[in-house]
Amino acid sequence: ATGSVPERPALLRTRRLTHARLTDDSLLPPTDRLTCIGPSWVTLIVGVLAVVGAQWGDEGKGKITDWLAADVGTVVRGQGGSNAGHTVVIDGVSHKLHLLPSGILRSEVLAIAGAGMVIDPEQLLAELEQLGDSRGKLLISERAHVVMPYHRLLDGAEERAKEGGAAGTTGKGIGPAYGDRATRFGIRMGDLLEPQTLRERLERVVPRTQALLDYYGTGDRLELEQLYDLAAGWGRTLKGCIGNASLAIAERLDRGVLLEGAQGVHIDIDHGIYPFVTSSSPTPAGMAQGAGIAPGLIDRVVGVTKAYVTRVGTGPFPTELEDATGEHMRDVGGEFGTTTGRPRRCGWLDMVMLEHSQRICGFSELAITKLDVLGGLDKIRVCTAYETPHGRLEHFPASMTLLAECTPIYETLAGWPALSPAEWQAAAAVDSLPVEVNDFITFLTSRLGVPAGLLSFGPDREATLRLR
Ligand code: IMP
């Protein structure tokens, strides 16, 4: 009305700035072979970066997130809960995180638990205590849902009731908490701060949950007052960390934001091996939704894949190896669940899986982990398609009946020698990784049409290489 030109919102200015920096990086000269840039290489890139599990989870996202978090001011988890298990090793000390974003291990980073998460406050407080006084660096969305003790009871009861169809859940109450969210019986973190709201929510959900537990015949009795006291106590303790996560992220975009995925694309509720899936969406789209940012703000998507495949739950697994090679992967790779301690099922790398993940996530680069684990194997096999009774299959099927009938079609590559972490690092420093590693990575990336950005050959921060 006054004829004045409105100021462009701060968010837009930020966006232009981050894009300018991204463009600079994309202008780096292309190379026709892998060039290693040591861990001291400082990336110039800020913007929004998503780190996504390209397989069934446990790809090493925690370590990759921690590594990339050196370049950002904020790390956000947008989905999942304490079903995740991220191991980060710093100076030889192993940190196991389930709920807290891995970025919490860097003092200069703000770790955010976004609206799409389901938070078990008991677990959260235990992790905070284990880490010492990290609470100042944590923000929990007021919209995130609470995992209540009865969710864990229901998780166990529902798994038992499904018998052969069970997903092999982590037993952390994830499915029932997301179920309550969808049916609008959920309790949100913000509700813990409003005594009247909390009481009303509990009065609605407790009788219904009791009826469900009775239906499953668990024999558990829920006490409303006890649950109220427990939840209100969590609210009092966590009051200072609960707030508007979406807004906090928007205000920090210019310092770089990393969206940390938990689980993997193949246990996505929509695109995974349903019903053997988790209850959230570990895709860039799901992570943006859960964080509360516009999906178009994501500049780069790092797909994390092991050099082989592991699976910790049930369901068909075409390249599974129940032989000495599978044992080698489990033993050398330490393939036991961080959350449950269960031995992981192991198998050869599956490009059909990765093509499915790439289509859904649009990886701009890959982080290939656990290359060291395959060291010492004579031959490395990579599945490129499936043979089925109905013909050859190039794309990952939705039907679990069909997936169970799939026989992998393999290409065989030469193996590389077993090297110690020091030998890997020395080889990388002088740009002379074993030629077989080079061939393996070239095979994988050219098939998928996605470059490799990071290689990992051990749990330590130092055992990471940036490629160009
Ligand atoms: P839930 O997420 O505990 O409900 O488990 C559902 C399925 O997802 C089960 O097969 C779990 O083993 C699997 N799952 C959940 N979280 C992870 C994870 O962080 N890594 C690997 N598998 C997971």
XYZ file of N, CA and C and ligand atoms in Angstrom, residues 56-58 61 83-86 155 159 167-176 262-264 267 275-279 311-314 339 342 344, ligand 1:
131
model
N 19.578 -52.028 4.282
C 18.610 -52.397 5.322
C 18.950 -51.770 6.673
N 19.710 -50.706 6.654
C 20.172 -50.117 7.909
C 21.542 -50.662 8.266
N 22.155 -50.071 9.272
C 23.467 -50.503 9.769
C 24.580 -50.333 8.727
N 26.049 -45.203 8.933
C 25.624 -43.793 8.806
C 26.126 -42.932 9.955
N 15.252 -47.472 18.044
C 15.536 -48.684 17.259
C 16.867 -48.546 16.520
N 17.320 -47.307 16.309
C 18.583 -47.087 15.599
C 19.750 -47.425 16.512
N 20.868 -47.728 15.904
C 22.070 -47.959 16.694
C 23.239 -47.409 15.908
N 23.749 -46.284 16.321
C 24.853 -45.657 15.603
C 26.101 -45.717 16.461
N 4.677 -53.752 21.521
C 5.609 -54.191 20.469
C 5.864 -55.694 20.618
N 4.433 -58.670 18.055
C 5.401 -59.532 17.364
C 5.079 -60.997 17.642
N 8.333 -59.033 12.093
C 9.419 -58.316 11.401
C 10.744 -58.496 12.118
N 10.707 -59.074 13.326
C 11.933 -59.139 14.128
C 12.288 -57.735 14.610
N 11.304 -57.049 15.196
C 11.532 -55.655 15.602
C 12.592 -55.574 16.694
N 13.018 -54.353 16.956
C 14.006 -54.143 18.011
C 13.352 -54.173 19.388
N 12.038 -54.234 19.428
C 11.325 -54.302 20.707
C 11.302 -52.975 21.458
N 11.589 -51.881 20.755
C 11.679 -50.576 21.414
C 10.369 -49.790 21.378
N 9.304 -50.419 20.920
C 7.998 -49.748 20.930
C 7.772 -48.816 19.756
N 8.589 -48.966 18.712
C 8.542 -48.012 17.598
C 7.209 -48.106 16.825
N 6.850 -49.320 16.403
C 5.621 -49.494 15.623
C 4.395 -49.001 16.386
N 4.198 -49.452 17.635
C 3.029 -48.974 18.383
C 3.023 -47.454 18.601
N 18.185 -42.614 9.916
C 18.313 -43.828 10.735
C 17.641 -44.936 9.932
N 18.060 -46.178 10.131
C 17.587 -47.315 9.331
C 17.983 -47.131 7.852
N 17.322 -47.841 6.945
C 17.702 -47.771 5.528
C 16.473 -47.829 4.633
N 13.981 -50.724 4.555
C 12.986 -50.983 5.613
C 12.089 -49.755 5.780
N 5.958 -56.700 4.993
C 5.788 -56.088 6.310
C 7.018 -56.169 7.219
N 8.188 -56.495 6.663
C 9.373 -56.663 7.522
C 10.113 -55.329 7.650
N 9.357 -54.269 7.804
C 9.919 -52.916 7.733
C 9.800 -52.205 9.071
N 10.426 -51.031 9.146
C 10.191 -50.188 10.309
C 8.980 -49.298 10.006
N 8.655 -48.384 10.886
C 7.384 -47.662 10.744
C 7.563 -46.217 10.315
N 21.570 -57.661 7.211
C 20.157 -57.533 7.583
C 20.017 -58.060 9.004
N 19.329 -57.284 9.854
C 19.201 -57.725 11.232
C 17.804 -58.278 11.556
N 16.851 -58.084 10.667
C 15.499 -58.615 10.925
C 15.193 -59.808 10.039
N 13.904 -60.077 9.897
C 13.455 -61.237 9.118
C 13.119 -60.817 7.678
N 21.819 -52.273 18.695
C 20.679 -52.106 19.598
C 20.303 -53.409 20.276
N 21.895 -58.814 18.213
C 21.629 -59.991 17.364
C 22.696 -60.115 16.269
N 24.012 -60.292 12.686
C 23.386 -59.833 11.448
C 23.568 -60.867 10.353
P 11.346 -51.667 14.545
O 11.867 -50.454 13.848
O 11.969 -51.896 15.894
O 9.854 -51.668 14.595
O 11.766 -52.950 13.683
C 11.216 -53.202 12.402
C 12.266 -53.829 11.473
O 13.271 -52.867 11.191
C 12.982 -55.018 12.090
O 13.272 -55.929 11.066
C 14.272 -54.414 12.643
O 15.312 -55.351 12.736
C 14.542 -53.361 11.591
N 15.303 -52.222 12.118
C 14.855 -51.212 12.880
N 15.817 -50.322 13.150
C 16.919 -50.762 12.532
C 18.251 -50.252 12.412
O 18.609 -49.191 12.920
N 19.109 -51.011 11.682
C 18.739 -52.150 11.067
N 17.514 -52.664 11.143
C 16.604 -51.980 11.864
